[in-house]
Short mmCIF file of C-alpha atoms in Angstrom, two decimals:
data_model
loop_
_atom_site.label_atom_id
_atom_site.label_comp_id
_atom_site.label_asym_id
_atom_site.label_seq_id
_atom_site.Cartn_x
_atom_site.Cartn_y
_atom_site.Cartn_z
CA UNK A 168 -5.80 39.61 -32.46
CA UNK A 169 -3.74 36.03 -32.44
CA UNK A 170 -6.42 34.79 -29.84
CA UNK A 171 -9.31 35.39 -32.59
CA UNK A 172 -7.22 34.46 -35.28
CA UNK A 173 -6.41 31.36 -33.60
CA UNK A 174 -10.24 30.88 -32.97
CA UNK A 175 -11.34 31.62 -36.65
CA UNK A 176 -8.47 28.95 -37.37
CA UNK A 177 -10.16 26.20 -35.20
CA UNK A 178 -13.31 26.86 -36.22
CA UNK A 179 -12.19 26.59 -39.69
CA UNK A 180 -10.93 22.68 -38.90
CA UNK A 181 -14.10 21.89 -37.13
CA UNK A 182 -16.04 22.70 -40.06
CA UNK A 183 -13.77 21.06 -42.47
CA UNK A 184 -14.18 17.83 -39.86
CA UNK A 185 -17.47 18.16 -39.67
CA UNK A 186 -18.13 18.46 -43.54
CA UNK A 187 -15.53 15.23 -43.74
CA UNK A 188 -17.83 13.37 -41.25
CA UNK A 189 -21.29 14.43 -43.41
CA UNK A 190 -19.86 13.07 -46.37
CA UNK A 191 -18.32 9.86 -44.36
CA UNK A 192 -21.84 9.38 -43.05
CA UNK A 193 -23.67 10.33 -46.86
CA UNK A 194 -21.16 7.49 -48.20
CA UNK A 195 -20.86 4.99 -46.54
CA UNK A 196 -23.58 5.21 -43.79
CA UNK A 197 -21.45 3.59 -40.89
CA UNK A 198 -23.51 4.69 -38.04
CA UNK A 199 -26.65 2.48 -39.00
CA UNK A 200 -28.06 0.34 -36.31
CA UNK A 201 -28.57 -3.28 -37.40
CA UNK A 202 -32.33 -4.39 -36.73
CA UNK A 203 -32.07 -7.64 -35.43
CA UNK A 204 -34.45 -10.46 -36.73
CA UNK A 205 -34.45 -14.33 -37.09
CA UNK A 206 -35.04 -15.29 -40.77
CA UNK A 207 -35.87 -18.83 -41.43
CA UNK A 208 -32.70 -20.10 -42.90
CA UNK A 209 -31.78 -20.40 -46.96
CA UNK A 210 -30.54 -23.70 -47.95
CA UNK A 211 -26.71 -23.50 -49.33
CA UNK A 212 -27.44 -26.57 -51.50
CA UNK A 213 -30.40 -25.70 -53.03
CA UNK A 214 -28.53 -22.57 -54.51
CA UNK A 215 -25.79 -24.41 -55.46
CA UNK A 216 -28.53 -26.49 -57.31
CA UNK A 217 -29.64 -23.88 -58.91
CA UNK A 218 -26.75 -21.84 -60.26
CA UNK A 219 -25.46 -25.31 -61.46
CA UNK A 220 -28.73 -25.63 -63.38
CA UNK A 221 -28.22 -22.26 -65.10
CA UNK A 222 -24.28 -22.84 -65.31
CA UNK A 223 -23.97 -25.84 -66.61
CA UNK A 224 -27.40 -27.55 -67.97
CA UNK A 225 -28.54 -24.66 -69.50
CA UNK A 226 -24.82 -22.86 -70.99
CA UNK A 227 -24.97 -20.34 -72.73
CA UNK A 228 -27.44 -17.60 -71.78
CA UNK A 229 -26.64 -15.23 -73.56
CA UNK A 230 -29.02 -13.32 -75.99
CA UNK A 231 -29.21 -14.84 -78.91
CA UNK A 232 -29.20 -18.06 -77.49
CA UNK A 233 -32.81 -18.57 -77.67
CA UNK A 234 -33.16 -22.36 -76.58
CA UNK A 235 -31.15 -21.54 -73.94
CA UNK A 236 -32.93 -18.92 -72.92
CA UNK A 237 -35.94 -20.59 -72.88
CA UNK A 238 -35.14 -23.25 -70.99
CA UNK A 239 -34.07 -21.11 -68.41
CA UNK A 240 -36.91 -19.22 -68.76
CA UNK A 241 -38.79 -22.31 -68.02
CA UNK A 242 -36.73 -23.50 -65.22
CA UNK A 243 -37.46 -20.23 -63.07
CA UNK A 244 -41.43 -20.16 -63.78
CA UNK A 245 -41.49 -23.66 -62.23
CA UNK A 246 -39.55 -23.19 -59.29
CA UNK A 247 -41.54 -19.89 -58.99
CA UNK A 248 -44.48 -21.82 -59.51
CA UNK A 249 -43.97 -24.26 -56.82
CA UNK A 250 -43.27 -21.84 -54.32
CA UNK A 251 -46.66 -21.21 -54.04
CA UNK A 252 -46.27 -17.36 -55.89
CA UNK A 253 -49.10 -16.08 -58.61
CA UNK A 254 -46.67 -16.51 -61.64
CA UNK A 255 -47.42 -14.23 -64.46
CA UNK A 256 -45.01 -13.45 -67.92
CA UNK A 257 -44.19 -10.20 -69.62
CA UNK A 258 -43.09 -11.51 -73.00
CA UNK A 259 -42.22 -8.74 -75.87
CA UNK A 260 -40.08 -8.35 -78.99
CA UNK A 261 -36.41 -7.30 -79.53
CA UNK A 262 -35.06 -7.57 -82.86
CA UNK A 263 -38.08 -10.09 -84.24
CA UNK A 264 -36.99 -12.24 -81.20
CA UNK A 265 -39.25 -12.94 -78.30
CA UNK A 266 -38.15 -12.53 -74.59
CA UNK A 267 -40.18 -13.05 -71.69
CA UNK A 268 -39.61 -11.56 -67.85
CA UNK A 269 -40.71 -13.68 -64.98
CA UNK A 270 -42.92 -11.92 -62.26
CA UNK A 271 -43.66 -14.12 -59.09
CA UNK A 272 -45.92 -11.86 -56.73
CA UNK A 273 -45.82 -12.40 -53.05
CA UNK A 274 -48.68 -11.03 -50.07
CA UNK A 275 -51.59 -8.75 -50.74
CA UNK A 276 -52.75 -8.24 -54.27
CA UNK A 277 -52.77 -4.20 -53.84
CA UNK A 278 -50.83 -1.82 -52.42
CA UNK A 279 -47.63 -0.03 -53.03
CA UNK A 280 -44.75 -3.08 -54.00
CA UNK A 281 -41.47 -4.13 -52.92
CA UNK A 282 -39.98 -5.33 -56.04
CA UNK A 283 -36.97 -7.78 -55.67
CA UNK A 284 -35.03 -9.02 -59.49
CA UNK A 285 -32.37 -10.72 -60.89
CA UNK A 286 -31.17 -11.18 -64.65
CA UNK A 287 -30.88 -14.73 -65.85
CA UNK A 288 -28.71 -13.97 -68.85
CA UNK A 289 -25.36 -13.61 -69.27
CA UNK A 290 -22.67 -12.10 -71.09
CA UNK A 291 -21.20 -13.65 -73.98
CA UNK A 292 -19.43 -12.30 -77.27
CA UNK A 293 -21.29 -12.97 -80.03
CA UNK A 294 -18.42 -11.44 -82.54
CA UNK A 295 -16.29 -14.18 -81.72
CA UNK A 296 -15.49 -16.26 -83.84
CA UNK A 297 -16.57 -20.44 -83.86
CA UNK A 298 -19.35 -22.36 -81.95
CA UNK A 299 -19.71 -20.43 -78.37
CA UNK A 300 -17.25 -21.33 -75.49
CA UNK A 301 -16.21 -20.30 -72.24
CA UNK A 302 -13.40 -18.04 -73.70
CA UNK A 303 -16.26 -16.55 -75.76
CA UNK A 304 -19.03 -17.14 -73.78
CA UNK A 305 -19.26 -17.23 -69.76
CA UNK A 306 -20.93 -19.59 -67.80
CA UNK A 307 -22.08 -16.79 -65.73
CA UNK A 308 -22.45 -18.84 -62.31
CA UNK A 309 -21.98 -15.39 -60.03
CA UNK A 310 -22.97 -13.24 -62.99
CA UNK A 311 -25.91 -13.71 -62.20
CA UNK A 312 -27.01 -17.50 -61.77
CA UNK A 313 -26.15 -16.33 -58.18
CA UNK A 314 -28.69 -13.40 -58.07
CA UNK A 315 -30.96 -16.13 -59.93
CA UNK A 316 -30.49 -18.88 -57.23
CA UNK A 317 -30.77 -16.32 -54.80
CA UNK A 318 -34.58 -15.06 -55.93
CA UNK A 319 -35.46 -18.66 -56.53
CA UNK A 320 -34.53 -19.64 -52.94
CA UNK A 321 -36.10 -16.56 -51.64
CA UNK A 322 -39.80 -17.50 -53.36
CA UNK A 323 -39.25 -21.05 -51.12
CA UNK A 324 -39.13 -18.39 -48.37
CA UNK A 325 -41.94 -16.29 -48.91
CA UNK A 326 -44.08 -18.81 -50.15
CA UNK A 327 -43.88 -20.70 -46.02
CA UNK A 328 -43.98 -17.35 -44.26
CA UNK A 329 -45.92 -15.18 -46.58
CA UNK A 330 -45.21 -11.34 -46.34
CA UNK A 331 -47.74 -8.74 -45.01
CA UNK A 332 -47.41 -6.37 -47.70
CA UNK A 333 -47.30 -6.81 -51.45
CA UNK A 334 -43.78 -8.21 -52.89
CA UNK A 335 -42.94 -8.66 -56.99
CA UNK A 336 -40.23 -10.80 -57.27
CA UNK A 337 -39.27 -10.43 -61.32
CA UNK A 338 -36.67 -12.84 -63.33
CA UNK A 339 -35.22 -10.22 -66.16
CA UNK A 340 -33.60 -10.74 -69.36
CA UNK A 341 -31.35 -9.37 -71.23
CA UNK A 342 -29.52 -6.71 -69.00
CA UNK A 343 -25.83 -8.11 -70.32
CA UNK A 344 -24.45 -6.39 -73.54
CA UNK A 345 -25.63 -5.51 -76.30
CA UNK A 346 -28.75 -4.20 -74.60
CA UNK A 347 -27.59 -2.94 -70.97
CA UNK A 348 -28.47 0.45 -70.47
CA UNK A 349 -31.20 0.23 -73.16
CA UNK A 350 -35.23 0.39 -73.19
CA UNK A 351 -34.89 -3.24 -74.38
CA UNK A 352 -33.52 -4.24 -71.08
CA UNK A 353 -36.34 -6.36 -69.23
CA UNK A 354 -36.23 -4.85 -66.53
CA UNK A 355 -36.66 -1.47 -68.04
CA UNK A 356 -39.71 -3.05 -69.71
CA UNK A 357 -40.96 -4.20 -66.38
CA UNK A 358 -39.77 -0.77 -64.40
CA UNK A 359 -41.84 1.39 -67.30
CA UNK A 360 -44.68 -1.20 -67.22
CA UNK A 361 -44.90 -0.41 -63.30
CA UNK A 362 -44.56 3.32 -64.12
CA UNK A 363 -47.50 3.33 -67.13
CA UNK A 364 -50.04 1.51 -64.74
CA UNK A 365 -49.37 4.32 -61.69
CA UNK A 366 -48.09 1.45 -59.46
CA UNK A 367 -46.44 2.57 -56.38
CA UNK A 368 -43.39 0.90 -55.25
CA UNK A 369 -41.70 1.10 -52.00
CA UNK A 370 -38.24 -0.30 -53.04
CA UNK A 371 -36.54 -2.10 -55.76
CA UNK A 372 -33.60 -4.18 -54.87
CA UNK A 373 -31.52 -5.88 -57.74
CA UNK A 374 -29.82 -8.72 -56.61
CA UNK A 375 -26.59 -8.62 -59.05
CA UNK A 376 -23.65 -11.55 -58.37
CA UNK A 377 -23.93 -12.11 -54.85
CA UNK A 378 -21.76 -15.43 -54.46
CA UNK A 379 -18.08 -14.57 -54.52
CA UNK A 380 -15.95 -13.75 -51.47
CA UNK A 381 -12.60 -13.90 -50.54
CA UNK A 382 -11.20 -13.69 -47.19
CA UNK A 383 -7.59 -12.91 -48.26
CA UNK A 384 -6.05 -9.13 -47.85
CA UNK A 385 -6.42 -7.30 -50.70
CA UNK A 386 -8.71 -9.21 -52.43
CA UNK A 387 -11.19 -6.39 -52.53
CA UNK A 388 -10.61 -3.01 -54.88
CA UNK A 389 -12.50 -0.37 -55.42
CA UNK A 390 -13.94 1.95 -58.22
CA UNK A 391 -11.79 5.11 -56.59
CA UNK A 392 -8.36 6.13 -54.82
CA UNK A 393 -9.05 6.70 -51.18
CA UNK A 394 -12.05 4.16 -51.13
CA UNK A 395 -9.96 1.41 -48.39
CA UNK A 396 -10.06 4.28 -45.84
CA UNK A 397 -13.72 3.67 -45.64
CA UNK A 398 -13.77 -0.19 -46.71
CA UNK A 399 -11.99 -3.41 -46.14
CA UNK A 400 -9.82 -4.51 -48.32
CA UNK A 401 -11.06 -8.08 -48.12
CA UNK A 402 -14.08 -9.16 -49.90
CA UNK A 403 -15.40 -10.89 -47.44
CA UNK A 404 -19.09 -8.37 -47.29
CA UNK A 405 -22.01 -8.05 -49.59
CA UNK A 406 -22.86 -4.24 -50.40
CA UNK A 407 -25.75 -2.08 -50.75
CA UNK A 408 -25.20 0.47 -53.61
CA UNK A 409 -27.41 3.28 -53.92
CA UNK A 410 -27.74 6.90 -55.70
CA UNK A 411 -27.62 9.84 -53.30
CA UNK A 412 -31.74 10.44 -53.31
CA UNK A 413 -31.90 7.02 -51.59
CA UNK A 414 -30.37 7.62 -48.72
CA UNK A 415 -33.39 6.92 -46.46
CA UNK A 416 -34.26 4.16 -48.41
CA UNK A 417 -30.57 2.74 -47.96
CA UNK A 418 -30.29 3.18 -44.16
CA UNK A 419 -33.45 1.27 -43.93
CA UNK A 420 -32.41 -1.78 -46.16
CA UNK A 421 -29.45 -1.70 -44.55
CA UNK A 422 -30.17 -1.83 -41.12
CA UNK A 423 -32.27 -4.81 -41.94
CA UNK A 424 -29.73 -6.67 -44.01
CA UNK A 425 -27.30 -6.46 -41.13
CA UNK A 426 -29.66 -7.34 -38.23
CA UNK A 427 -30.38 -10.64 -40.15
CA UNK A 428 -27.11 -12.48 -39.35
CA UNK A 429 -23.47 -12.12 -39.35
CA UNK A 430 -22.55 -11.43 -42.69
CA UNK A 431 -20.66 -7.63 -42.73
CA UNK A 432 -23.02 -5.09 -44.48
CA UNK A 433 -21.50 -2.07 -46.19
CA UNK A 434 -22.89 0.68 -48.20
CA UNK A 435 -23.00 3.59 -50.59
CA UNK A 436 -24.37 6.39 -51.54
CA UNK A 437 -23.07 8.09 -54.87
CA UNK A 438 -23.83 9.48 -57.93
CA UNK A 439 -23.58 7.95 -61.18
CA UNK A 440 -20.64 9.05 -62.42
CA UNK A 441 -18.78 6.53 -59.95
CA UNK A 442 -17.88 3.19 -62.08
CA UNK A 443 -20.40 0.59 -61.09
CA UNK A 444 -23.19 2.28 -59.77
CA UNK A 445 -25.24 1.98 -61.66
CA UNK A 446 -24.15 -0.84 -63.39
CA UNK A 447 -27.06 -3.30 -63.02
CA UNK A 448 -31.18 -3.43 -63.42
CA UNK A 449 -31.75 -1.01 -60.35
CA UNK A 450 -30.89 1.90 -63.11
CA UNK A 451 -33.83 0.81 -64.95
CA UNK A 452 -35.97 1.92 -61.75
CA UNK A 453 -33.99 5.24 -61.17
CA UNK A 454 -34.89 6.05 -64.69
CA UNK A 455 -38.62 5.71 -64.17
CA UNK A 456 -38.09 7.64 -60.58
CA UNK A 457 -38.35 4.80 -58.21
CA UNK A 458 -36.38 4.06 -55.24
CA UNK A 459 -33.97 1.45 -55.88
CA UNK A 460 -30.70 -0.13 -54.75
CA UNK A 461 -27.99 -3.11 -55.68
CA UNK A 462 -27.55 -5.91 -53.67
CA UNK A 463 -23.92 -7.02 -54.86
CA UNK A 464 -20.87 -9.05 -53.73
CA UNK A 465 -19.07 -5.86 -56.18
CA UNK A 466 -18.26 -7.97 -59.43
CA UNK A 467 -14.98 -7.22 -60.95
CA UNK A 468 -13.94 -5.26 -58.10
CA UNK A 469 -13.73 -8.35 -56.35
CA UNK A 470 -14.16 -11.55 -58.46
CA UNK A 471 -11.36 -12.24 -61.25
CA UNK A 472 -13.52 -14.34 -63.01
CA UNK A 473 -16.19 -11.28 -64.48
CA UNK A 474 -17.14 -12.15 -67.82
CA UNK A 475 -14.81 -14.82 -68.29
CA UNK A 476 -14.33 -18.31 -68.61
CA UNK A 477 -13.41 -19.04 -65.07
CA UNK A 478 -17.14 -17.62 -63.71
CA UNK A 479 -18.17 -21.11 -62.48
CA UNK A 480 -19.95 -22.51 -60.03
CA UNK A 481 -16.97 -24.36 -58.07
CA UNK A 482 -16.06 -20.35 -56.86
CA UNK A 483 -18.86 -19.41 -55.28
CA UNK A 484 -19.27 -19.65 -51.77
CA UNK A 485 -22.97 -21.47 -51.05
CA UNK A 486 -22.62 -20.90 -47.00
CA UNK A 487 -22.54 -16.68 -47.22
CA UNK A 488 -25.18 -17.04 -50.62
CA UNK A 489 -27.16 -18.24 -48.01
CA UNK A 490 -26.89 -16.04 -45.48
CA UNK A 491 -27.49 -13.33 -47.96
CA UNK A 492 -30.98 -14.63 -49.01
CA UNK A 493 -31.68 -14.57 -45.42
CA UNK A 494 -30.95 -10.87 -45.15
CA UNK A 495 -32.93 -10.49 -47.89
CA UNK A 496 -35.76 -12.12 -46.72
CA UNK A 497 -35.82 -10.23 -43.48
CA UNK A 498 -35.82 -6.83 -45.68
CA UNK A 499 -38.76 -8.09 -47.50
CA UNK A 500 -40.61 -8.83 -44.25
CA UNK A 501 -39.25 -5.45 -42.34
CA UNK A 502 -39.44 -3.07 -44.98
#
């Protein structure tokens, strides 16, 4: 009787190990093998360039700054433009005031998509009081001049070694406050666009603040206790974040990400109610029942400057930016 009771016992702890090790592996996918490729390499200056641009020249960008919008607008269409990529715009109304997305398509003119976006506003508090300022208003250079910079440099990419299947690279307004998480966001406007026309897409990746890292111990946190027994606590990774019904879509986007260089990859799987993930214009694709994921350096659970007047473009790191875009690039081409 001990002998089977001991037995029942251990298979009781196998099966709580092995249901540990399911969930380790739904999580945080650690056993994916990188797929090793040789991107063409991103230029650190000309993303520095280009988040100074939206930082600086063209402060604030946040939505009701219409000038401002529009010259960023116009900015990103040109670069776009030069690249070589069929430019098109998705303008509509919010509010009597116009907006305008910015779609840059890549390869083959049919076919299911790989759609890759960034948001070029940014966050600002409009009940402040006063002309806008940093305290009010951020200069936004990793949120999300950095995902900007990063598409822009991309389109360079794509535009010398041209991808095999079709790719949408989109520009998107208005995903900061007071519209994130509404139909006015653009990229919900260009996700339900995609869904009305029966396009088939193959992945959207959202490239949200993907400049900031910090070396230092403990300068990563995370969204829940227990988290740093799966993940550094140095913020010196960019992370894929995904909902659990991506999971295949994850492994493979990671695996290329990681193969593309030496910048640490790490991932997740989770449902919504986790803080952050869904937290950027990805969640405009889940809603419309598209695979999508976040390409993110994790925002305020790593950089101190989120939303606030220090968001600049002296703290971003241009070297591991680049590095990123290569990753990127090779996901777009292996995908």
């Amino acid at each position: 009787m001990k002998i089977k009771q001991w037995q029942g016992w251990g298979l009781g702890v196998l099966g709580l190990v092995g249901v540990a090790a399911l969930g380790l592996g739904c999580l945080s996918q650690p056993f994916v093998q990188p797929r090793p490729s040789s991107p063409p390499p991103a230029d650190p200056e000309r993303l520095e360039a280009h988040v100074r641009r939206l930082a600086v020249d063209f402060y604030p960008r946040s939505f009701e700054q219409s000038l401002h919008l529009e010259q960023t607008a116009r900015y990103i269409e040109a670069e776009l433009r030069a690249s070589g990529a069929r430019v098109a715009l998705q303008e509509f109304s919010v509010e009597e005031s116009r907006y305008r997305n910015i779609v840059a398509r890549f390869g083959p003119r049919y076919g299911p998509r790989l759609v890759v976006g960034a948001h070029y506003d940014s966050h600002g508090d409009v009940a402040a009081a006063g002309a806008p300022s940093p305290a009010s208003h951020t200069p936004g250079a990793d949120d999300n001049a950095s995902g900007v910079a990063g598409l822009l440099e991309l389109a360079r990419l794509l535009g010398q070694h041209p991808p095999a299947q079709p790719v949408e690279l989109v520009a998107y307004v208005l995903e900061e406050p007071p519209h994130f998480r509404t139909g006015n966001m653009g990229s919900a406007r260009h996700a339900r666009a995609l869904r009305e026309a029966g396009q088939e897409v193959r992945l959207m990746l959202a490239l949200e603040m993907i400049g900031y890292f910090r070396d230092e111990p403990g300068s990563q946190t995370y969204p829940l206790p227990g988290m740093t027994a799966l993940y550094p606590d140095r913020g010196n990774y960019i992370a894929l974040v995904g909902r659990w019904g991506d999971f295949g879509a994850m492994r493979r986007a990671k695996a290329l990400l990681a193969g593309a260089g030496t910048l640490p990859v790490h991932s997740i799987n989770a449902p919504r109610l986790v803080p952050g993930v869904d937290f950027s214009d990805h969640q405009s694709y889940w809603n419309e029942e598209y695979p999508a994921l976040m390409l993110t350096d994790t925002a305020f659970y790593r950089n101190p400057h989120y939303h606030q007047a220090g968001d600049t473009p002296e703290t971003l790191d241009y070297r591991r930016m680049a590095q990123v875009v290569q990753g990127v690039f090779a996901l777009v081409h292996g995908y």
